[in-house]
Amino acid sequence: MNAIPNLPWSEQYRIVARKWVDADAAASLLEDTKSAFLSQKMQQHADLAVNKAEMLIKGSPEWADFVEKMVAARKQANLLKVQLEYLRMKFSEWQSENATKRAEMRL
């Protein structure tokens, strides 16, 4: 989570923010399609009771893979969001240090 050397804080923030927007969209898409994915899979088991079909699907490797991808996507988005907050904090620290230096020079 280090700063990108030789780039202004605003550009570093823009780069990470863009990555976060994409990662958040990907995670949200998976989260929003979870029910649709389940429904599609349940249609393949129309001959079973709904609770039995759901249990069968949610116990399948395919469902586990879908959930793992969904969680990994959200984790990536969250890490980028934390990186954005880190950049905000670093900029604030830099701004404060510069203000202190200016004040010291006036003395």
GROMACS .gro file of N, CA, C and O in nm:
model
  428
    1MET      N    1   0.082  -0.118   0.000
    1MET     CA    2   0.000   0.000   0.000
    1MET      C    3   0.087   0.125   0.000
    1MET      O    4   0.055   0.223   0.063
    2ASN      N    5   0.195   0.120  -0.068
    2ASN     CA    6   0.286   0.233  -0.072
    2ASN      C    7   0.241   0.335  -0.174
    2ASN      O    8   0.170   0.304  -0.269
    3ALA      N    9   0.284   0.457  -0.153
    3ALA     CA   10   0.256   0.563  -0.248
    3ALA      C   11   0.334   0.536  -0.376
    3ALA      O   12   0.436   0.468  -0.377
    4ILE      N   13   0.284   0.590  -0.485
    4ILE     CA   14   0.350   0.576  -0.614
    4ILE      C   15   0.453   0.689  -0.624
    4ILE      O   16   0.415   0.806  -0.624
    5PRO      N   17   0.581   0.655  -0.631
    5PRO     CA   18   0.683   0.760  -0.630
    5PRO      C   19   0.672   0.852  -0.752
    5PRO      O   20   0.630   0.811  -0.860
    6ASN      N   21   0.711   0.976  -0.732
    6ASN     CA   22   0.720   1.077  -0.838
    6ASN      C   23   0.587   1.115  -0.901
    6ASN      O   24   0.585   1.170  -1.010
    7LEU      N   25   0.478   1.085  -0.836
    7LEU     CA   26   0.348   1.129  -0.885
    7LEU      C   27   0.282   1.216  -0.780
    7LEU      O   28   0.293   1.187  -0.661
    8PRO      N   29   0.214   1.322  -0.821
    8PRO     CA   30   0.141   1.404  -0.723
    8PRO      C   31   0.036   1.320  -0.651
    8PRO      O   32  -0.015   1.222  -0.706
    9TRP      N   33   0.002   1.362  -0.530
    9TRP     CA   34  -0.097   1.289  -0.451
    9TRP      C   35  -0.229   1.276  -0.527
    9TRP      O   36  -0.294   1.172  -0.524
   10SER      N   37  -0.268   1.382  -0.596
   10SER     CA   38  -0.396   1.379  -0.668
   10SER      C   39  -0.396   1.274  -0.779
   10SER      O   40  -0.497   1.207  -0.801
   11GLU      N   41  -0.283   1.258  -0.846
   11GLU     CA   42  -0.275   1.158  -0.953
   11GLU      C   43  -0.273   1.016  -0.895
   11GLU      O   44  -0.336   0.924  -0.948
   12GLN      N   45  -0.203   0.998  -0.784
   12GLN     CA   46  -0.203   0.869  -0.718
   12GLN      C   47  -0.345   0.831  -0.676
   12GLN      O   48  -0.389   0.718  -0.695
   13TYR      N   49  -0.416   0.929  -0.622
   13TYR     CA   50  -0.554   0.906  -0.579
   13TYR      C   51  -0.642   0.870  -0.699
   13TYR      O   52  -0.721   0.777  -0.692
   14ARG      N   53  -0.626   0.944  -0.809
   14ARG     CA   54  -0.705   0.918  -0.929
   14ARG      C   55  -0.683   0.776  -0.981
   14ARG      O   56  -0.778   0.705  -1.014
   15ILE      N   57  -0.559   0.732  -0.983
   15ILE     CA   58  -0.526   0.598  -1.033
   15ILE      C   59  -0.591   0.490  -0.947
   15ILE      O   60  -0.656   0.398  -0.997
   16VAL      N   61  -0.575   0.502  -0.817
   16VAL     CA   62  -0.632   0.401  -0.725
   16VAL      C   63  -0.784   0.409  -0.725
   16VAL      O   64  -0.852   0.306  -0.722
   17ALA      N   65  -0.839   0.531  -0.733
   17ALA     CA   66  -0.985   0.546  -0.736
   17ALA      C   67  -1.044   0.477  -0.858
   17ALA      O   68  -1.148   0.411  -0.850
   18ARG      N   69  -0.979   0.490  -0.970
   18ARG     CA   70  -1.026   0.425  -1.094
   18ARG      C   71  -1.026   0.273  -1.077
   18ARG      O   72  -1.120   0.204  -1.116
   19LYS      N   73  -0.919   0.220  -1.018
   19LYS     CA   74  -0.911   0.076  -0.993
   19LYS      C   75  -1.021   0.032  -0.897
   19LYS      O   76  -1.081  -0.073  -0.914
   20TRP      N   77  -1.045   0.115  -0.794
   20TRP     CA   78  -1.149   0.081  -0.696
   20TRP      C   79  -1.287   0.079  -0.761
   20TRP      O   80  -1.366  -0.012  -0.735
   21VAL      N   81  -1.315   0.176  -0.846
   21VAL     CA   82  -1.445   0.180  -0.914
   21VAL      C   83  -1.467   0.052  -0.995
   21VAL      O   84  -1.575  -0.009  -0.988
   22ASP      N   85  -1.366   0.010  -1.069
   22ASP     CA   86  -1.378  -0.112  -1.148
   22ASP      C   87  -1.394  -0.235  -1.059
   22ASP      O   88  -1.478  -0.323  -1.086
   23ALA      N   89  -1.315  -0.243  -0.953
   23ALA     CA   90  -1.322  -0.359  -0.863
   23ALA      C   91  -1.455  -0.362  -0.789
   23ALA      O   92  -1.514  -0.470  -0.772
   24ASP      N   93  -1.505  -0.246  -0.748
   24ASP     CA   94  -1.633  -0.240  -0.678
   24ASP      C   95  -1.747  -0.281  -0.772
   24ASP      O   96  -1.839  -0.353  -0.731
   25ALA      N   97  -1.739  -0.239  -0.897
   25ALA     CA   98  -1.841  -0.277  -0.995
   25ALA      C   99  -1.841  -0.429  -1.017
   25ALA      O  100  -1.947  -0.492  -1.024
   26ALA      N  101  -1.722  -0.487  -1.028
   26ALA     CA  102  -1.712  -0.632  -1.048
   26ALA      C  103  -1.769  -0.708  -0.928
   26ALA      O  104  -1.843  -0.806  -0.945
   27ALA      N  105  -1.735  -0.663  -0.808
   27ALA     CA  106  -1.786  -0.729  -0.687
   27ALA      C  107  -1.937  -0.713  -0.677
   27ALA      O  108  -2.008  -0.810  -0.646
   28SER      N  109  -1.987  -0.595  -0.704
   28SER     CA  110  -2.132  -0.571  -0.697
   28SER      C  111  -2.207  -0.655  -0.798
   28SER      O  112  -2.315  -0.706  -0.768
   29LEU      N  113  -2.150  -0.671  -0.917
   29LEU     CA  114  -2.215  -0.752  -1.020
   29LEU      C  115  -2.229  -0.897  -0.972
   29LEU      O  116  -2.336  -0.957  -0.985
   30LEU      N  117  -2.124  -0.952  -0.916
   30LEU     CA  118  -2.131  -1.089  -0.864
   30LEU      C  119  -2.232  -1.099  -0.751
   30LEU      O  120  -2.311  -1.194  -0.745
   31GLU      N  121  -2.231  -1.002  -0.661
   31GLU     CA  122  -2.325  -1.004  -0.548
   31GLU      C  123  -2.470  -0.993  -0.596
   31GLU      O  124  -2.559  -1.060  -0.545
   32ASP      N  125  -2.490  -0.907  -0.696
   32ASP     CA  126  -2.627  -0.885  -0.746
   32ASP      C  127  -2.679  -1.001  -0.831
   32ASP      O  128  -2.800  -1.015  -0.848
   33THR      N  129  -2.589  -1.082  -0.885
   33THR     CA  130  -2.633  -1.194  -0.969
   33THR      C  131  -2.634  -1.327  -0.893
   33THR      O  132  -2.663  -1.431  -0.952
   34LYS      N  133  -2.606  -1.323  -0.765
   34LYS     CA  134  -2.601  -1.446  -0.685
   34LYS      C  135  -2.736  -1.519  -0.688
   34LYS      O  136  -2.741  -1.640  -0.711
   35SER      N  137  -2.844  -1.446  -0.669
   35SER     CA  138  -2.977  -1.508  -0.670
   35SER      C  139  -3.013  -1.561  -0.808
   35SER      O  140  -3.072  -1.669  -0.821
   36ALA      N  141  -2.977  -1.485  -0.911
   36ALA     CA  142  -3.005  -1.530  -1.048
   36ALA      C  143  -2.927  -1.657  -1.080
   36ALA      O  144  -2.980  -1.750  -1.142
   37PHE      N  145  -2.802  -1.662  -1.033
   37PHE     CA  146  -2.720  -1.781  -1.053
   37PHE      C  147  -2.784  -1.902  -0.986
   37PHE      O  148  -2.796  -2.009  -1.045
   38LEU      N  149  -2.830  -1.883  -0.863
   38LEU     CA  150  -2.897  -1.990  -0.789
   38LEU      C  151  -3.024  -2.035  -0.862
   38LEU      O  152  -3.048  -2.154  -0.879
   39SER      N  153  -3.103  -1.939  -0.907
   39SER     CA  154  -3.227  -1.972  -0.978
   39SER      C  155  -3.201  -2.051  -1.106
   39SER      O  156  -3.272  -2.148  -1.137
   40GLN      N  157  -3.100  -2.010  -1.181
   40GLN     CA  158  -3.066  -2.081  -1.304
   40GLN      C  159  -3.027  -2.225  -1.274
   40GLN      O  160  -3.067  -2.318  -1.345
   41LYS      N  161  -2.949  -2.243  -1.170
   41LYS     CA  162  -2.907  -2.378  -1.133
   41LYS      C  163  -3.026  -2.461  -1.081
   41LYS      O  164  -3.034  -2.581  -1.106
   42MET      N  165  -3.118  -2.397  -1.010
   42MET     CA  166  -3.233  -2.468  -0.956
   42MET      C  167  -3.326  -2.515  -1.069
   42MET      O  168  -3.393  -2.619  -1.055
   43GLN      N  169  -3.329  -2.443  -1.179
   43GLN     CA  170  -3.411  -2.484  -1.293
   43GLN      C  171  -3.365  -2.619  -1.349
   43GLN      O  172  -3.444  -2.693  -1.407
   44GLN      N  173  -3.239  -2.648  -1.331
   44GLN     CA  174  -3.186  -2.777  -1.377
   44GLN      C  175  -3.233  -2.892  -1.288
   44GLN      O  176  -3.217  -3.008  -1.324
   45HIS      N  177  -3.289  -2.858  -1.173
   45HIS     CA  178  -3.338  -2.959  -1.079
   45HIS      C  179  -3.487  -2.937  -1.051
   45HIS      O  180  -3.533  -2.950  -0.938
   46ALA      N  181  -3.562  -2.907  -1.155
   46ALA     CA  182  -3.705  -2.876  -1.140
   46ALA      C  183  -3.784  -2.995  -1.086
   46ALA      O  184  -3.893  -2.978  -1.031
   47ASP      N  185  -3.730  -3.113  -1.100
   47ASP     CA  186  -3.799  -3.233  -1.053
   47ASP      C  187  -3.789  -3.252  -0.901
   47ASP      O  188  -3.860  -3.333  -0.843
   48LEU      N  189  -3.701  -3.174  -0.836
   48LEU     CA  190  -3.681  -3.186  -0.690
   48LEU      C  191  -3.759  -3.078  -0.616
   48LEU      O  192  -3.793  -2.975  -0.673
   49ALA      N  193  -3.782  -3.102  -0.489
   49ALA     CA  194  -3.841  -2.999  -0.403
   49ALA      C  195  -3.742  -2.881  -0.397
   49ALA      O  196  -3.621  -2.900  -0.406
   50VAL      N  197  -3.795  -2.761  -0.382
   50VAL     CA  198  -3.712  -2.640  -0.385
   50VAL      C  199  -3.601  -2.646  -0.281
   50VAL      O  200  -3.485  -2.616  -0.312
   51ASN      N  201  -3.634  -2.684  -0.159
   51ASN     CA  202  -3.532  -2.686  -0.054
   51ASN      C  203  -3.423  -2.791  -0.082
   51ASN      O  204  -3.307  -2.769  -0.054
   52LYS      N  205  -3.462  -2.902  -0.142
   52LYS     CA  206  -3.365  -3.006  -0.175
   52LYS      C  207  -3.274  -2.961  -0.290
   52LYS      O  208  -3.153  -2.982  -0.286
   53ALA      N  209  -3.334  -2.895  -0.391
   53ALA     CA  210  -3.256  -2.844  -0.504
   53ALA      C  211  -3.157  -2.738  -0.455
   53ALA      O  212  -3.040  -2.737  -0.494
   54GLU      N  213  -3.204  -2.650  -0.368
   54GLU     CA  214  -3.118  -2.544  -0.315
   54GLU      C  215  -3.002  -2.604  -0.236
   54GLU      O  216  -2.887  -2.562  -0.249
   55MET      N  217  -3.031  -2.703  -0.153
   55MET     CA  218  -2.928  -2.769  -0.075
   55MET      C  219  -2.825  -2.836  -0.166
   55MET      O  220  -2.704  -2.825  -0.144
   56LEU      N  221  -2.873  -2.900  -0.271
   56LEU     CA  222  -2.785  -2.968  -0.365
   56LEU      C  223  -2.692  -2.868  -0.434
   56LEU      O  224  -2.571  -2.892  -0.446
   57ILE      N  225  -2.748  -2.756  -0.477
   57ILE     CA  226  -2.670  -2.655  -0.549
   57ILE      C  227  -2.571  -2.586  -0.456
   57ILE      O  228  -2.454  -2.570  -0.489
   58LYS      N  229  -2.618  -2.546  -0.337
   58LYS     CA  230  -2.530  -2.476  -0.244
   58LYS      C  231  -2.420  -2.565  -0.189
   58LYS      O  232  -2.320  -2.515  -0.138
   59GLY      N  233  -2.433  -2.693  -0.204
   59GLY     CA  234  -2.329  -2.787  -0.164
   59GLY      C  235  -2.236  -2.825  -0.278
   59GLY      O  236  -2.141  -2.901  -0.259
   60SER      N  237  -2.260  -2.769  -0.395
   60SER     CA  238  -2.182  -2.808  -0.513
   60SER      C  239  -2.052  -2.727  -0.524
   60SER      O  240  -2.043  -2.614  -0.477
   61PRO      N  241  -1.952  -2.786  -0.589
   61PRO     CA  242  -1.826  -2.714  -0.614
   61PRO      C  243  -1.849  -2.587  -0.698
   61PRO      O  244  -1.781  -2.487  -0.679
   62GLU      N  245  -1.945  -2.592  -0.788
   62GLU     CA  246  -1.973  -2.477  -0.874
   62GLU      C  247  -2.023  -2.358  -0.791
   62GLU      O  248  -1.984  -2.244  -0.814
   63TRP      N  249  -2.110  -2.384  -0.694
   63TRP     CA  250  -2.160  -2.279  -0.605
   63TRP      C  251  -2.047  -2.225  -0.518
   63TRP      O  252  -2.032  -2.103  -0.501
   64ALA      N  253  -1.967  -2.315  -0.463
   64ALA     CA  254  -1.854  -2.274  -0.379
   64ALA      C  255  -1.758  -2.186  -0.459
   64ALA      O  256  -1.710  -2.084  -0.408
   65ASP      N  257  -1.735  -2.221  -0.584
   65ASP     CA  258  -1.647  -2.142  -0.671
   65ASP      C  259  -1.706  -2.003  -0.693
   65ASP      O  260  -1.635  -1.903  -0.687
   66PHE      N  261  -1.837  -1.996  -0.719
   66PHE     CA  262  -1.904  -1.868  -0.741
   66PHE      C  263  -1.891  -1.780  -0.616
   66PHE      O  264  -1.854  -1.662  -0.626
   67VAL      N  265  -1.918  -1.836  -0.500
   67VAL     CA  266  -1.911  -1.760  -0.374
   67VAL      C  267  -1.768  -1.716  -0.346
   67VAL      O  268  -1.743  -1.602  -0.304
   68GLU      N  269  -1.671  -1.804  -0.370
   68GLU     CA  270  -1.531  -1.768  -0.349
   68GLU      C  271  -1.489  -1.652  -0.439
   68GLU      O  272  -1.419  -1.560  -0.394
   69LYS      N  273  -1.531  -1.655  -0.565
   69LYS     CA  274  -1.501  -1.545  -0.657
   69LYS      C  275  -1.567  -1.416  -0.611
   69LYS      O  276  -1.508  -1.308  -0.620
   70MET      N  277  -1.690  -1.426  -0.564
   70MET     CA  278  -1.763  -1.310  -0.517
   70MET      C  279  -1.692  -1.247  -0.396
   70MET      O  280  -1.672  -1.125  -0.391
   71VAL      N  281  -1.651  -1.330  -0.303
   71VAL     CA  282  -1.583  -1.280  -0.183
   71VAL      C  283  -1.446  -1.222  -0.220
   71VAL      O  284  -1.407  -1.116  -0.168
   72ALA      N  285  -1.374  -1.286  -0.309
   72ALA     CA  286  -1.243  -1.236  -0.352
   72ALA      C  287  -1.256  -1.101  -0.422
   72ALA      O  288  -1.173  -1.011  -0.401
   73ALA      N  289  -1.360  -1.086  -0.502
   73ALA     CA  290  -1.383  -0.959  -0.571
   73ALA      C  291  -1.414  -0.848  -0.472
   73ALA      O  292  -1.364  -0.735  -0.483
   74ARG      N  293  -1.495  -0.877  -0.370
   74ARG     CA  294  -1.527  -0.776  -0.268
   74ARG      C  295  -1.403  -0.742  -0.187
   74ARG      O  296  -1.378  -0.627  -0.153
   75LYS      N  297  -1.321  -0.844  -0.157
   75LYS     CA  298  -1.197  -0.821  -0.082
   75LYS      C  299  -1.106  -0.727  -0.160
   75LYS      O  300  -1.049  -0.633  -0.103
   76GLN      N  301  -1.091  -0.750  -0.290
   76GLN     CA  302  -1.007  -0.665  -0.372
   76GLN      C  303  -1.059  -0.522  -0.373
   76GLN      O  304  -0.982  -0.426  -0.361
   77ALA      N  305  -1.189  -0.506  -0.387
   77ALA     CA  306  -1.249  -0.372  -0.385
   77ALA      C  307  -1.224  -0.304  -0.250
   77ALA      O  308  -1.191  -0.185  -0.245
   78ASN      N  309  -1.241  -0.379  -0.142
   78ASN     CA  310  -1.219  -0.323  -0.009
   78ASN      C  311  -1.073  -0.282   0.013
   78ASN      O  312  -1.045  -0.179   0.074
   79LEU      N  313  -0.979  -0.363  -0.037
   79LEU     CA  314  -0.838  -0.328  -0.024
   79LEU      C  315  -0.806  -0.199  -0.099
   79LEU      O  316  -0.730  -0.114  -0.050
   80LEU      N  317  -0.865  -0.181  -0.215
   80LEU     CA  318  -0.843  -0.058  -0.291
   80LEU      C  319  -0.906   0.062  -0.220
   80LEU      O  320  -0.850   0.171  -0.222
   81LYS      N  321  -1.019   0.040  -0.157
   81LYS     CA  322  -1.083   0.147  -0.082
   81LYS      C  323  -0.995   0.190   0.036
   81LYS      O  324  -0.981   0.308   0.066
   82VAL      N  325  -0.934   0.092   0.101
   82VAL     CA  326  -0.841   0.122   0.210
   82VAL      C  327  -0.720   0.197   0.156
   82VAL      O  328  -0.670   0.291   0.220
   83GLN      N  329  -0.674   0.160   0.039
   83GLN     CA  330  -0.560   0.229  -0.021
   83GLN      C  331  -0.596   0.375  -0.051
   83GLN      O  332  -0.513   0.464  -0.033
   84LEU      N  333  -0.719   0.399  -0.093
   84LEU     CA  334  -0.764   0.537  -0.115
   84LEU      C  335  -0.759   0.616   0.015
   84LEU      O  336  -0.714   0.732   0.018
   85GLU      N  337  -0.805   0.555   0.122
   85GLU     CA  338  -0.803   0.622   0.253
   85GLU      C  339  -0.659   0.647   0.297
   85GLU      O  340  -0.629   0.752   0.354
   86TYR      N  341  -0.570   0.553   0.269
   86TYR     CA  342  -0.429   0.570   0.300
   86TYR      C  343  -0.372   0.691   0.227
   86TYR      O  344  -0.301   0.773   0.285
   87LEU      N  345  -0.405   0.704   0.098
   87LEU     CA  346  -0.357   0.818   0.021
   87LEU      C  347  -0.412   0.950   0.077
   87LEU      O  348  -0.341   1.050   0.082
   88ARG      N  349  -0.538   0.948   0.117
   88ARG     CA  350  -0.597   1.068   0.179
   88ARG      C  351  -0.519   1.106   0.306
   88ARG      O  352  -0.489   1.223   0.329
   89MET      N  353  -0.489   1.006   0.385
   89MET     CA  354  -0.417   1.031   0.510
   89MET      C  355  -0.275   1.082   0.482
   89MET      O  356  -0.228   1.175   0.548
   90LYS      N  357  -0.206   1.020   0.387
   90LYS     CA  358  -0.070   1.063   0.354
   90LYS      C  359  -0.070   1.206   0.302
   90LYS      O  360   0.018   1.285   0.336
   91PHE      N  361  -0.169   1.241   0.219
   91PHE     CA  362  -0.178   1.377   0.169
   91PHE      C  363  -0.200   1.474   0.285
   91PHE      O  364  -0.139   1.580   0.292
   92SER      N  365  -0.287   1.437   0.376
   92SER     CA  366  -0.315   1.521   0.491
   92SER      C  367  -0.190   1.541   0.576
   92SER      O  368  -0.161   1.652   0.622
   93GLU      N  369  -0.114   1.434   0.597
   93GLU     CA  370   0.012   1.443   0.671
   93GLU      C  371   0.110   1.536   0.600
   93GLU      O  372   0.175   1.620   0.663
   94TRP      N  373   0.121   1.519   0.469
   94TRP     CA  374   0.211   1.602   0.389
   94TRP      C  375   0.171   1.749   0.398
   94TRP      O  376   0.254   1.837   0.416
   95GLN      N  377   0.041   1.773   0.388
   95GLN     CA  378  -0.012   1.910   0.395
   95GLN      C  379   0.018   1.971   0.533
   95GLN      O  380   0.060   2.087   0.543
   96SER      N  381   0.000   1.893   0.637
   96SER     CA  382   0.026   1.941   0.772
   96SER      C  383   0.174   1.970   0.793
   96SER      O  384   0.211   2.072   0.852
   97GLU      N  385   0.260   1.882   0.744
   97GLU     CA  386   0.405   1.903   0.756
   97GLU      C  387   0.446   2.032   0.685
   97GLU      O  388   0.526   2.109   0.737
   98ASN      N  389   0.391   2.054   0.566
   98ASN     CA  390   0.425   2.175   0.491
   98ASN      C  391   0.375   2.300   0.563
   98ASN      O  392   0.444   2.402   0.565
   99ALA      N  393   0.258   2.292   0.621
   99ALA     CA  394   0.206   2.406   0.696
   99ALA      C  395   0.294   2.436   0.817
   99ALA      O  396   0.323   2.551   0.848
  100THR      N  397   0.339   2.330   0.883
  100THR     CA  398   0.428   2.347   0.998
  100THR      C  399   0.560   2.411   0.955
  100THR      O  400   0.610   2.503   1.020
  101LYS      N  401   0.616   2.365   0.845
  101LYS     CA  402   0.742   2.421   0.794
  101LYS      C  403   0.725   2.569   0.759
  101LYS      O  404   0.813   2.650   0.789
  102ARG      N  405   0.614   2.603   0.696
  102ARG     CA  406   0.588   2.743   0.660
  102ARG      C  407   0.577   2.829   0.786
  102ARG      O  408   0.628   2.939   0.792
  103ALA      N  409   0.507   2.775   0.886
  103ALA     CA  410   0.491   2.849   1.011
  103ALA      C  411   0.626   2.868   1.081
  103ALA      O  412   0.654   2.976   1.135
  104GLU      N  413   0.710   2.766   1.076
  104GLU     CA  414   0.842   2.776   1.138
  104GLU      C  415   0.929   2.877   1.068
  104GLU      O  416   1.009   2.948   1.129
  105MET      N  417   0.917   2.887   0.936
  105MET     CA  418   0.996   2.983   0.859
  105MET      C  419   0.956   3.126   0.890
  105MET      O  420   1.037   3.217   0.880
  106ARG      N  421   0.831   3.148   0.930
  106ARG     CA  422   0.784   3.282   0.963
  106ARG      C  423   0.835   3.330   1.098
  106ARG      O  424   0.834   3.448   1.127
  107LEU      N  425   0.877   3.236   1.182
  107LEU     CA  426   0.923   3.274   1.316
  107LEU      C  427   1.060   3.334   1.315
  107LEU      O  428   1.147   3.334   1.250
   0.00000   0.00000   0.00000
